Coordinates of C-alpha atoms and ligand atoms in Angstrom, one line a residue:
M1 CA 0.0 0.0 0.0
E2 CA 1.2 3.5 -0.9
S3 CA 1.9 5.9 1.9
P4 CA 0.0 9.3 1.7
S5 CA 3.1 11.2 0.7
S6 CA 4.0 8.7 -2.1
T7 CA 0.6 9.3 -3.8
G8 CA 1.3 13.1 -3.9
Q9 CA -1.7 13.7 -1.5
S10 CA -1.2 15.7 1.7
A11 CA -1.6 13.6 4.9
N12 CA -4.8 15.6 5.7
E13 CA -6.4 14.6 2.3
A14 CA -5.3 11.0 2.7
L15 CA -6.8 10.7 6.2
P16 CA -10.2 12.3 6.4
G17 CA -11.1 13.6 9.8
T18 CA -7.7 14.8 10.7
A19 CA -7.8 18.5 11.0
F20 CA -4.3 19.5 11.7
D21 CA -1.1 20.1 9.9
W22 CA 1.2 17.1 9.9
S23 CA 4.2 18.8 8.5
I24 CA 7.3 19.0 10.6
G25 CA 8.4 22.4 11.6
S26 CA 5.2 24.5 11.6
V27 CA 6.9 27.2 13.7
A28 CA 4.6 28.9 16.1
G29 CA 7.2 30.8 18.2
T30 CA 7.9 34.3 17.3
L31 CA 8.4 35.4 20.8
E32 CA 9.1 38.9 21.8
R33 CA 12.3 38.6 23.8
M34 CA 13.1 41.1 26.5
T35 CA 16.7 40.4 27.6
T36 CA 19.3 38.2 25.9
E37 CA 22.9 37.7 26.6
T38 CA 25.7 37.1 24.1
I39 CA 27.9 34.3 25.5
A40 CA 31.4 33.9 24.2
G41 CA 31.6 31.4 21.3
L42 CA 27.9 30.9 20.9
S43 CA 26.3 31.6 17.5
C44 CA 23.0 32.7 19.0
P45 CA 21.9 35.0 21.9
V46 CA 20.6 33.3 25.0
P47 CA 17.4 34.4 26.7
T48 CA 17.8 35.5 30.3
D49 CA 14.3 36.3 31.4
L50 CA 11.5 34.2 32.7
L51 CA 9.3 32.3 30.3
I52 CA 5.6 32.6 31.4
G53 CA 2.6 32.1 29.2
G54 CA 4.5 32.3 25.9
K55 CA 6.2 35.6 26.8
W56 CA 9.7 36.4 28.0
V57 CA 9.2 38.6 31.1
A58 CA 11.2 40.2 33.9
A59 CA 10.8 38.9 37.4
S60 CA 7.9 40.5 39.3
G61 CA 10.3 41.9 41.9
G62 CA 12.7 43.1 39.1
D63 CA 15.6 41.2 40.6
R64 CA 18.3 39.3 38.7
F65 CA 21.0 36.9 39.9
D66 CA 24.5 36.1 38.7
V67 CA 25.5 33.1 36.7
T68 CA 29.1 32.2 37.3
D69 CA 31.8 30.6 35.0
P70 CA 33.3 27.9 37.2
A71 CA 36.6 27.9 35.2
D72 CA 37.6 31.3 36.7
G73 CA 34.8 32.4 39.1
S74 CA 33.8 35.4 36.8
T75 CA 30.2 36.4 36.2
L76 CA 28.9 35.2 32.9
C77 CA 25.6 37.2 32.9
T78 CA 22.6 37.8 35.1
V79 CA 19.2 36.1 34.9
A80 CA 15.8 37.1 36.0
D81 CA 15.1 35.9 39.6
A82 CA 11.6 34.5 39.8
T83 CA 9.5 35.0 43.0
A84 CA 6.4 33.3 44.4
D85 CA 4.3 35.8 42.4
D86 CA 5.9 34.6 39.2
A87 CA 5.1 31.0 40.3
H88 CA 1.4 32.1 40.6
A89 CA 1.6 33.6 37.1
A90 CA 3.2 30.5 35.6
I91 CA 0.6 28.2 37.2
D92 CA -2.2 30.4 35.8
A93 CA -0.6 30.1 32.3
A94 CA 0.1 26.4 32.6
Y95 CA -3.4 25.6 33.8
A96 CA -4.9 27.7 31.0
A97 CA -2.9 25.7 28.5
L98 CA -4.0 22.3 29.9
P99 CA -7.2 21.9 27.8
E100 CA -5.5 22.7 24.5
L101 CA -2.5 20.5 25.2
A102 CA -4.5 17.6 26.6
A103 CA -6.8 17.7 23.5
M104 CA -4.0 18.1 21.0
P105 CA -3.8 15.1 18.8
P106 CA -0.9 12.8 19.9
R107 CA 0.6 13.0 16.4
R108 CA 0.8 16.8 16.7
R109 CA 2.5 16.5 20.1
A110 CA 4.9 14.0 18.5
E111 CA 5.7 16.4 15.6
I112 CA 6.5 19.2 18.0
L113 CA 8.9 17.0 19.9
R114 CA 10.4 15.7 16.7
T115 CA 11.0 19.3 15.5
A116 CA 12.5 20.2 18.8
F117 CA 14.8 17.1 18.5
E118 CA 15.9 18.3 15.0
M119 CA 16.5 21.8 16.2
M120 CA 18.5 20.7 19.2
T121 CA 20.6 18.5 16.9
E122 CA 21.3 21.4 14.6
R123 CA 22.4 23.5 17.7
V124 CA 24.3 20.8 19.5
E125 CA 27.5 22.9 19.4
D126 CA 25.8 26.0 20.9
I127 CA 24.1 24.0 23.6
A128 CA 27.3 22.1 24.5
L129 CA 29.4 25.3 24.7
L130 CA 26.7 27.0 26.9
M131 CA 27.0 24.1 29.3
V132 CA 30.8 24.4 29.3
R133 CA 30.4 28.1 30.2
E134 CA 27.8 27.8 33.0
N135 CA 28.6 24.3 34.4
G136 CA 32.4 24.0 33.6
K137 CA 32.2 20.4 32.2
A138 CA 34.7 19.4 29.5
L139 CA 33.5 20.0 25.9
A140 CA 33.4 16.3 25.0
D141 CA 31.1 15.6 28.0
A142 CA 29.0 18.6 27.1
K143 CA 28.6 17.5 23.5
A144 CA 27.7 14.0 24.6
E145 CA 25.1 15.4 27.0
A146 CA 23.6 17.7 24.3
T147 CA 23.1 14.8 22.0
Y148 CA 21.7 12.6 24.8
A149 CA 19.4 15.4 25.8
A150 CA 18.0 15.8 22.3
E151 CA 17.4 12.0 22.1
F152 CA 14.7 12.4 24.8
F153 CA 12.7 14.5 22.4
R154 CA 13.1 12.0 19.7
W155 CA 12.2 9.1 21.9
Y156 CA 9.1 10.8 23.3
A157 CA 8.1 11.9 19.9
E158 CA 7.9 8.2 19.2
E159 CA 6.1 7.4 22.5
A160 CA 3.5 10.2 22.2
V161 CA 1.5 8.1 19.7
R162 CA 1.8 4.9 21.8
I163 CA -0.3 5.9 24.8
D164 CA -2.4 2.8 25.1
G165 CA -5.7 1.8 26.8
N166 CA -7.7 -1.3 27.3
F167 CA -11.2 -2.6 26.6
T168 CA -12.4 -5.8 28.2
T169 CA -15.5 -7.6 29.4
A170 CA -16.0 -7.9 33.2
P171 CA -15.5 -11.5 34.3
A172 CA -19.2 -11.6 35.4
G173 CA -20.3 -10.5 31.9
T174 CA -22.4 -7.8 33.3
N175 CA -20.5 -4.8 31.9
K176 CA -17.5 -3.6 29.9
I177 CA -14.3 -2.2 31.4
L178 CA -12.8 0.7 29.4
V179 CA -9.4 1.9 30.5
T180 CA -7.9 5.1 29.1
R181 CA -5.0 7.3 30.0
Q182 CA -5.1 11.1 30.5
P183 CA -2.5 13.7 31.2
V184 CA -2.0 14.1 35.0
G185 CA -2.1 17.9 34.7
V186 CA 0.1 20.8 35.4
A187 CA 3.6 19.6 36.2
L188 CA 6.3 21.3 38.3
L189 CA 9.7 20.2 37.1
I190 CA 12.8 20.9 39.2
T191 CA 16.3 20.0 37.8
P192 CA 19.9 20.0 39.1
W193 CA 23.0 21.7 37.7
N194 CA 25.0 18.6 36.8
F195 CA 23.2 17.8 33.5
P196 CA 21.5 21.1 32.7
A197 CA 20.2 19.9 29.3
A198 CA 19.4 16.2 29.8
M199 CA 17.7 16.5 33.2
A200 CA 15.3 19.1 31.6
T201 CA 14.5 17.2 28.4
R202 CA 14.1 13.9 30.3
K203 CA 11.1 15.6 32.0
W204 CA 9.9 17.8 29.2
G205 CA 9.8 15.0 26.6
P206 CA 7.4 12.7 28.5
A207 CA 5.4 15.6 29.9
I208 CA 4.7 17.1 26.4
A209 CA 4.1 13.6 25.0
A210 CA 1.5 13.0 27.7
G211 CA -0.1 16.5 27.2
C212 CA 1.0 18.1 30.5
P213 CA 1.9 21.8 30.6
T214 CA 5.0 22.3 32.7
I215 CA 6.7 24.8 34.9
L216 CA 10.5 24.2 35.1
K217 CA 12.7 25.5 37.8
P218 CA 16.3 24.9 36.7
A219 CA 19.2 25.0 39.1
A220 CA 20.4 28.5 39.9
E221 CA 24.0 27.5 38.9
T222 CA 22.9 26.5 35.3
P223 CA 19.7 28.3 34.2
L224 CA 20.9 29.3 30.7
T225 CA 20.8 25.9 29.0
A226 CA 17.2 25.3 30.1
L227 CA 16.2 28.8 28.8
L228 CA 17.8 28.1 25.5
I229 CA 16.1 24.7 25.1
A230 CA 12.7 26.2 26.2
D231 CA 13.1 28.8 23.4
I232 CA 13.5 25.8 21.0
L233 CA 10.4 24.1 22.3
V234 CA 8.4 27.3 21.7
E235 CA 9.8 27.7 18.3
A236 CA 9.0 24.1 17.6
G237 CA 5.3 24.9 18.0
L238 CA 4.3 24.4 21.7
P239 CA 1.3 26.6 22.5
A240 CA 1.7 29.5 24.9
G241 CA 1.7 28.4 28.5
A242 CA 2.7 24.8 27.7
V243 CA 6.3 25.4 28.8
N244 CA 7.1 27.9 31.5
V245 CA 10.6 28.4 33.0
L246 CA 11.4 30.1 36.3
P247 CA 15.0 30.5 37.1
S248 CA 15.4 31.6 40.7
S249 CA 18.1 32.0 43.4
K250 CA 15.4 31.3 46.0
A251 CA 13.9 27.9 45.2
A252 CA 11.8 27.3 48.4
P253 CA 9.2 30.0 47.9
L254 CA 8.5 28.8 44.4
S255 CA 8.1 25.1 45.3
E256 CA 6.0 26.0 48.4
T257 CA 3.7 28.2 46.2
A258 CA 3.4 25.6 43.5
L259 CA 2.8 22.6 45.7
A260 CA 0.2 24.5 47.8
D261 CA -1.8 25.2 44.6
F262 CA -4.3 22.4 43.9
R263 CA -4.0 23.0 40.1
V264 CA -0.4 21.6 40.2
R265 CA -0.9 17.8 40.0
K266 CA 2.6 16.6 39.3
L267 CA 6.0 17.1 40.8
S268 CA 9.0 15.7 38.9
F269 CA 12.2 16.4 40.8
T270 CA 15.8 15.5 40.1
G271 CA 18.4 16.5 42.8
S272 CA 19.7 15.6 46.2
T273 CA 17.9 13.2 48.5
K274 CA 17.8 15.9 51.2
V275 CA 15.9 18.4 49.1
G276 CA 13.7 15.6 47.6
Q277 CA 12.6 14.6 51.1
G278 CA 11.5 18.2 51.9
L279 CA 9.6 18.4 48.6
L280 CA 7.9 15.0 49.2
K281 CA 6.6 16.4 52.5
L282 CA 5.3 19.5 50.8
A283 CA 3.7 17.3 48.1
A284 CA 1.9 15.2 50.7
D285 CA -0.5 18.0 51.7
N286 CA -2.2 18.1 48.3
V287 CA -1.3 14.5 47.5
V288 CA 0.6 15.5 44.5
N289 CA 1.8 12.8 42.2
A290 CA 5.6 12.7 42.7
S291 CA 8.5 11.3 40.7
M292 CA 11.8 11.6 42.4
E293 CA 15.3 11.1 40.9
L294 CA 17.6 11.5 43.9
G295 CA 21.1 11.0 45.0
G296 CA 23.3 7.9 44.5
N297 CA 26.3 6.1 46.0
A298 CA 27.1 3.7 43.2
P299 CA 29.4 0.7 44.0
F300 CA 31.8 -0.5 41.3
L301 CA 32.6 -4.2 41.8
V302 CA 35.6 -5.8 40.1
F303 CA 36.0 -9.6 40.4
A304 CA 39.3 -11.4 39.8
D305 CA 38.0 -13.1 36.7
A306 CA 37.2 -9.8 35.0
D307 CA 39.1 -8.4 32.0
L308 CA 41.0 -5.8 34.0
E309 CA 41.7 -3.5 31.0
A310 CA 38.0 -3.4 30.3
A311 CA 37.3 -2.8 34.0
V312 CA 39.6 0.2 34.0
E313 CA 38.1 1.6 30.8
G314 CA 34.6 1.1 32.4
A315 CA 35.8 2.7 35.7
M316 CA 37.1 5.8 33.8
L317 CA 33.6 6.2 32.2
A318 CA 31.6 5.4 35.4
K319 CA 33.9 7.7 37.5
L320 CA 34.9 10.5 35.3
R321 CA 31.9 11.2 33.0
N322 CA 31.0 14.8 33.8
G323 CA 34.1 15.0 36.0
G324 CA 32.5 12.7 38.6
E325 CA 29.5 15.1 39.0
A326 CA 26.9 12.5 38.2
C327 CA 24.3 10.7 40.3
T328 CA 25.4 7.6 38.4
A329 CA 29.1 8.2 39.2
A330 CA 31.0 5.2 40.7
N331 CA 31.4 6.4 44.2
R332 CA 33.1 3.3 45.8
F333 CA 35.3 0.7 44.1
Y334 CA 35.3 -2.8 45.6
V335 CA 38.0 -4.9 44.0
E336 CA 38.8 -8.6 44.8
A337 CA 41.9 -8.5 46.8
S338 CA 44.0 -10.6 44.4
V339 CA 43.7 -8.0 41.6
A340 CA 43.3 -4.9 43.7
D341 CA 46.8 -3.5 43.5
R342 CA 47.0 -4.0 39.7
F343 CA 43.6 -2.4 39.2
A344 CA 44.5 0.6 41.4
E345 CA 47.8 1.1 39.5
M346 CA 46.2 0.9 36.1
L347 CA 43.4 3.3 37.1
A348 CA 45.8 5.7 38.7
G349 CA 47.9 5.7 35.5
K350 CA 44.9 6.7 33.4
M351 CA 43.4 9.2 35.9
G352 CA 46.8 10.8 36.6
A353 CA 47.3 11.4 32.8
M354 CA 44.1 13.4 32.5
T355 CA 44.4 17.0 31.3
M356 CA 42.6 19.4 33.6
G357 CA 41.6 22.9 32.5
R358 CA 38.8 25.2 31.1
G359 CA 36.3 22.8 29.5
D360 CA 36.7 24.0 25.9
D361 CA 40.5 24.4 25.9
D362 CA 42.3 21.9 23.6
G363 CA 42.8 18.5 25.0
V364 CA 41.0 19.1 28.3
Q365 CA 39.3 16.0 29.7
L366 CA 38.5 17.3 33.2
G367 CA 36.9 20.7 33.7
P368 CA 36.4 22.5 37.0
L369 CA 33.7 21.5 39.5
V370 CA 30.6 23.6 39.5
N371 CA 31.2 25.8 42.5
Q372 CA 33.4 26.6 45.5
A373 CA 31.2 24.6 47.9
T374 CA 31.6 21.4 45.8
V375 CA 35.5 21.8 45.7
E376 CA 35.5 22.2 49.5
K377 CA 33.3 19.2 50.0
V378 CA 35.5 17.0 47.7
D379 CA 38.6 18.3 49.5
R380 CA 37.2 17.5 52.9
L381 CA 36.3 13.9 51.9
V382 CA 39.8 13.3 50.6
T383 CA 41.6 14.9 53.5
E384 CA 39.5 13.0 56.0
A385 CA 40.1 9.7 54.2
I386 CA 43.9 10.3 54.2
S387 CA 43.8 11.2 57.9
G388 CA 42.0 7.9 58.4
G389 CA 44.9 5.9 56.8
A390 CA 44.2 6.2 53.1
R391 CA 46.9 6.9 50.5
A392 CA 46.5 8.9 47.3
L393 CA 48.2 7.2 44.4
V394 CA 47.5 10.3 42.3
G395 CA 45.9 13.6 43.0
G396 CA 44.7 14.4 46.5
K397 CA 45.6 18.1 46.7
R398 CA 43.8 21.2 45.5
P399 CA 45.8 23.0 42.9
A400 CA 46.8 26.6 43.5
R401 CA 44.8 28.3 40.6
D402 CA 41.7 30.3 40.0
G403 CA 38.4 28.5 39.3
F404 CA 36.9 25.5 41.1
F405 CA 39.3 22.8 40.2
Y406 CA 40.1 19.4 41.8
P407 CA 42.5 16.9 40.3
A408 CA 41.7 13.2 39.4
T409 CA 42.5 11.3 42.6
V410 CA 42.8 7.6 43.4
L411 CA 42.7 6.5 47.1
V412 CA 43.8 3.1 48.4
D413 CA 43.8 1.6 51.9
V414 CA 40.5 3.5 52.5
S415 CA 38.9 2.5 55.9
D416 CA 35.4 1.0 55.8
D417 CA 34.0 3.9 57.8
A418 CA 35.4 6.7 55.6
D419 CA 32.8 9.4 54.7
C420 CA 33.8 9.2 51.0
L421 CA 32.3 5.7 51.0
T422 CA 29.0 6.8 52.5
E423 CA 28.5 10.3 51.0
E424 CA 28.2 11.2 47.3
I425 CA 31.6 12.5 46.4
F426 CA 30.5 14.4 43.2
G427 CA 34.1 14.9 42.1
P428 CA 36.9 13.0 40.3
V429 CA 37.9 10.8 43.3
A430 CA 38.0 7.0 43.3
P431 CA 38.3 5.3 46.7
I432 CA 39.3 1.7 46.4
V433 CA 38.5 -1.0 49.0
T434 CA 39.1 -4.7 48.7
F435 CA 36.9 -7.8 49.2
S436 CA 37.5 -11.5 49.4
T437 CA 34.1 -13.2 48.7
E438 CA 31.1 -12.6 46.5
D439 CA 28.9 -12.3 49.7
E440 CA 31.2 -9.7 51.1
A441 CA 31.1 -7.7 47.9
V442 CA 27.3 -7.7 47.8
R443 CA 27.0 -6.9 51.5
K444 CA 29.4 -3.9 51.1
A445 CA 27.6 -2.7 47.9
N446 CA 24.2 -2.8 49.6
D447 CA 25.4 -1.2 52.8
T448 CA 23.9 2.2 52.0
P449 CA 20.5 3.9 52.2
F450 CA 21.0 4.7 48.4
G451 CA 20.2 2.4 45.5
L452 CA 20.5 4.1 42.2
V453 CA 23.0 2.1 40.2
A454 CA 25.8 -0.4 40.5
Y455 CA 28.5 -1.6 38.2
L456 CA 30.2 -5.0 38.2
Y457 CA 32.9 -6.5 36.1
T458 CA 33.3 -10.3 35.9
G459 CA 34.2 -12.8 33.2
D460 CA 31.3 -15.0 34.3
L461 CA 28.0 -13.6 33.0
G462 CA 26.1 -16.1 35.2
R463 CA 27.7 -14.6 38.2
G464 CA 27.0 -11.1 36.9
L465 CA 23.3 -11.8 36.5
R466 CA 23.2 -13.6 39.9
I467 CA 24.7 -10.6 41.7
S468 CA 22.7 -8.0 39.8
E469 CA 19.5 -9.7 41.3
R470 CA 21.0 -9.3 44.8
L471 CA 22.0 -5.7 44.4
E472 CA 19.5 -3.2 46.0
C473 CA 19.5 -0.6 43.2
G474 CA 17.4 0.4 40.2
M475 CA 20.1 -0.1 37.5
V476 CA 23.1 -2.4 37.1
G477 CA 25.8 -2.2 34.5
I478 CA 27.5 -5.6 33.9
N479 CA 30.8 -5.1 32.2
R480 CA 29.7 -1.6 31.2
G481 CA 30.6 1.8 32.7
V482 CA 27.6 3.7 31.2
I483 CA 24.0 2.7 31.6
S484 CA 22.0 5.9 30.6
D485 CA 19.8 5.5 27.6
P486 CA 16.6 7.3 26.7
A487 CA 15.0 4.0 25.8
A488 CA 15.8 2.4 29.2
P489 CA 14.0 3.0 32.5
F490 CA 16.3 5.2 34.7
G491 CA 15.7 5.4 38.4
G492 CA 16.5 4.2 41.9
M493 CA 15.4 2.2 44.8
K494 CA 15.6 3.1 48.5
Q495 CA 16.5 6.8 49.1
S496 CA 17.6 7.2 45.5
G497 CA 14.1 7.8 44.3
I498 CA 10.6 6.9 43.3
G499 CA 9.5 6.3 39.7
R500 CA 11.4 6.1 36.4
E501 CA 12.5 8.4 33.7
G502 CA 13.1 7.4 30.1
A503 CA 11.5 4.4 28.3
H504 CA 7.7 4.0 28.2
D505 CA 7.8 4.0 32.0
G506 CA 8.8 7.7 31.9
L507 CA 5.6 8.5 29.9
L508 CA 3.4 6.7 32.4
E509 CA 4.7 9.0 35.2
F510 CA 2.8 11.9 33.5
L511 CA -0.4 9.9 32.8
E512 CA -3.4 9.1 35.0
T513 CA -5.3 5.9 34.4
K514 CA -9.0 6.3 34.1
Y515 CA -11.4 3.4 34.2
V516 CA -15.0 3.6 32.9
A517 CA -17.5 0.8 33.6
F518 CA -20.5 0.6 31.4
S519 CA -23.2 -1.8 30.3
P520 CA -23.6 -1.9 26.5
Ligands
LIG1 P1 19.9 20.0 44.9 O1 19.0 19.0 45.5 O2 20.7 20.9 45.8 O3 19.1 20.9 43.9 C1 18.3 20.3 42.8 C2 17.3 21.4 42.4 O4 16.4 21.6 43.5 C3 17.9 22.7 42.0 O5 17.1 23.3 41.0 C4 17.7 23.5 43.3 O6 17.6 24.9 43.1 C5 16.4 23.0 43.7 N1 16.1 23.2 45.1 C6 16.9 23.3 46.2 N2 16.1 23.5 47.3 C7 14.8 23.6 47.0 C8 13.6 23.8 47.6 N3 13.6 23.9 48.9 N4 12.5 23.8 46.9 C9 12.5 23.6 45.6 N5 13.6 23.4 44.9 C10 14.8 23.4 45.6 O7 20.8 19.1 44.0 P2 22.0 19.6 43.0 O8 23.2 19.9 43.9 O9 21.5 20.6 42.0 O10 22.3 18.3 42.2 C11 23.1 17.2 42.7 C12 22.2 16.1 43.2 O11 21.3 15.7 42.3 C13 23.0 14.9 43.6 O12 22.6 14.4 44.8 C14 22.7 14.0 42.5 O13 22.9 12.6 42.8 C15 21.3 14.3 42.2 N6 21.0 13.9 40.8 C16 20.2 12.8 40.7 C17 19.9 12.3 39.4 C18 19.0 11.1 39.2 O14 18.5 10.9 38.1 N7 18.7 10.3 40.3 C19 20.4 13.0 38.3 C20 21.2 14.1 38.5 C21 21.5 14.5 39.7

């Protein structure tokens, strides 16, 4: 059978009853923009105001806050500082957009997401460089993230038309059971600074696919990337009010306002467990549907039968992607005693050879950390471990230079009670501990309130699968140092979170199930 396009007909002619334009790229967004900033190296200006109801506006209080370049501590630009009043305005706008977005044909929502994917792909270089500027990450990491972030729009463009339902006969034969899915409603999205693009698109993609208008509060450290991608979403054709963005230096009044408003029916948060716990308490009052992607403390297990070269390659990815500032970062290395010295030396050789510097300078593999507080935390964890008996094979000392830098560090002889094994390090530090038996490895790996991801290297796939079942975490990488994939369900157990992002599961987080009983 010929497709509509191959017959020369338009899709609308070919499919009577469809009353919308199927063409990709019907651009709705010609936004009047108040304030933009030119960021060094970018080919386009970056919006720096709030996005509310399809308009770029100043904050109601007129305030702005600084965005800092972590490579030298200088101010990149200022951004409008949203208040509780702005949160009210954004909720009004989002709630007003709900009927149109919910009723929009799934194919149309899919086309908008697909257009946004293509626009992001065209602008990967700009998006990556913007992340280097405001987050500090190395350019290669930033490019990988920009591409990964765009993939969430492509994936959810494909998922938007796969929202299913069910129609059955009740077992007693008395009636029919009709099950449909509807958008959950206005969604408050809160994202961290470590993946400024991907953490936003991982929420926007499924929310738009499901038909939920959103209010995004990006991290104060990295608001620019979210503003640039929001501009793309509007240009891709999202109706006014479907995407609102509220950068703010004072997050609590915004979340308190939003979660106290009954029109906000969804909270999707990515960030630390501590902040997530507070938000869950706020969400409880209005029984807001909550998806929480929280902190991690990933173990990386290496068994003596593993291919050690591959394990070190995997360790470099699991530890140093994003300079160690990842919830999925390997936080603790447990290595079988007979191969521990060799593994540590090989890893120290690779980590010690990394070039540290400004993210977009030639050859740089390790950028600065995001801010002064993060450098101080990493330094504290390393210093305490060393006072407790650990040795640094490489790194271990803050460099004397401007910017928020910390060198790649490998620690051995780390005591079991060191804080760097229990707290998220969020920096390029690899503490290595030994084990002797499979049971000991599993016990140590599970000895944490967190349960996001674990990695294990072994030459025996049977053992890998057996251990992965025993690990108390939402994701396991067997002989792989990277697990993130838009097509896979990402999320944690225990205090690492509730719900999943990515895959079809991520879409379900933004849908309510409705059941209708009727007698024909
Ligand atoms: P954070 O919890 O400090 O901040 C996250 C976001 O919450 C930011 O936008 C921040 O401004 C906002 N926030 C802070 N206090 C708030 C409040 N009272 N009300 C509303 N919003 C508030 O986390 P961070 O330092 O930005 O990010 C690092 C953390 O995020 C790490 O713990 C990391 O593991 C976690 N993380 C988890 C995932 C995951 O998918 N599980 C992914 C990335 C990062």
